Amino acid sequence: DTGVSQDPRHKITKRGQNVTFRCDPISEHNRLYWYRQTLGQGPEFLTYFQNEAQLEKSRLLSDRFSAERPKGSFSTLEIQRTEQGDSAMYLCASSLTSGGSPPENEQFFGPGTRLTVL
Amino acid sequence: QKEVEQNSGPLSVPEGAIASLNCTYSDRVSQSFFWYRQYSGKSPELIMSIYSNGDKEDGRFTAQLNKASQYVSLLIRDSQPSDSATYLCAVNMGGAQKLVFGQGTRLTINP
């Protein structure tokens, strides 16, 4: 069982640059979620996929953010024209299915990508 | 009112005692409730899930759910220094698939 993996683990970039993060979910999981966490706060939902379909996007997700899951396996999150306010931990999680009860809807998190925008 | 509320702490408990962590939520339609543990600089780790009223036990951990009071709690028995972490309460608000998190309670177990 390899768990959720994310790459890179750390990213430092200059304001205005584009960055892309990758997430590989647990292999049999068809739901994939992206969250963002800043210091002292709980994670905030950004978007989620069921297979390759993006089913919900948060209002937090400005038009500079885009996420894809082209073949229903790994996902990418791109941030264009980064701003200092984008500095955060970006977390990916996956769950087994769309079932409404645990354990099917339990979400397991990857190690996260820590983004610092200078 | 925040959708999911937790006391941010810090909560300090002596080693071997019971640590009690509390969480309230705003949406009565919520169906599933989760407790995550997060060590400093690490990602959240799922420790308990619960969706029926009452208690659910797993080792030293007990989750308690009271939907009428919109309240969920986590008890940690025989607290160990390794339990020192931030504990996040998360809820599937309105039955949606996304999780809404509280801000977390920082727990310190004193040897």
PDB file of C-alpha atoms in Angstrom, chain B residues 1 4-5 8 15 19-20 22 26 28 36 38 44 54 56 72 87-88 90-91 97 101 106 110:
ATOM      1  CA  GLN B   1     -20.688  31.318  13.244  1.00  0.00           C
ATOM      2  CA  VAL B   4     -16.981  23.695  12.319  1.00  0.00           C
ATOM      3  CA  GLU B   5     -15.687  25.043  15.614  1.00  0.00           C
ATOM      4  CA  SER B   8      -7.754  26.156  19.479  1.00  0.00           C
ATOM      5  CA  GLU B  15       0.779  11.756  30.773  1.00  0.00           C
ATOM      6  CA  ALA B  19      -7.540  14.029  26.876  1.00  0.00           C
ATOM      7  CA  SER B  20     -10.934  15.324  25.736  1.00  0.00           C
ATOM      8  CA  ASN B  22     -14.513  18.825  21.376  1.00  0.00           C
ATOM      9  CA  SER B  26     -23.492  24.088  12.159  1.00  0.00           C
ATOM     10  CA  ARG B  28     -27.788  19.457  10.873  1.00  0.00           C
ATOM     11  CA  TYR B  36      -7.346  13.829  12.074  1.00  0.00           C
ATOM     12  CA  GLN B  38      -1.454  16.543  12.510  1.00  0.00           C
ATOM     13  CA  PRO B  44      -3.235  15.309   8.527  1.00  0.00           C
ATOM     14  CA  GLY B  54     -23.060   7.208  20.240  1.00  0.00           C
ATOM     15  CA  LYS B  56     -16.996   4.369  18.634  1.00  0.00           C
ATOM     16  CA  VAL B  72     -18.591  15.414  18.211  1.00  0.00           C
ATOM     17  CA  TYR B  87      -6.248  17.457  16.315  1.00  0.00           C
ATOM     18  CA  LEU B  88      -8.525  18.464  13.463  1.00  0.00           C
ATOM     19  CA  ALA B  90     -13.718  17.478   9.884  1.00  0.00           C
ATOM     20  CA  VAL B  91     -17.314  17.193   8.699  1.00  0.00           C
ATOM     21  CA  GLN B  97     -18.172  14.967  -0.394  1.00  0.00           C
ATOM     22  CA  PHE B 101     -12.339  21.432   8.924  1.00  0.00           C
ATOM     23  CA  ARG B 106      -3.295  21.864  19.874  1.00  0.00           C
ATOM     24  CA  ASN B 110       3.228  16.552  29.728  1.00  0.00           C
TER      25      ASN B 110
END
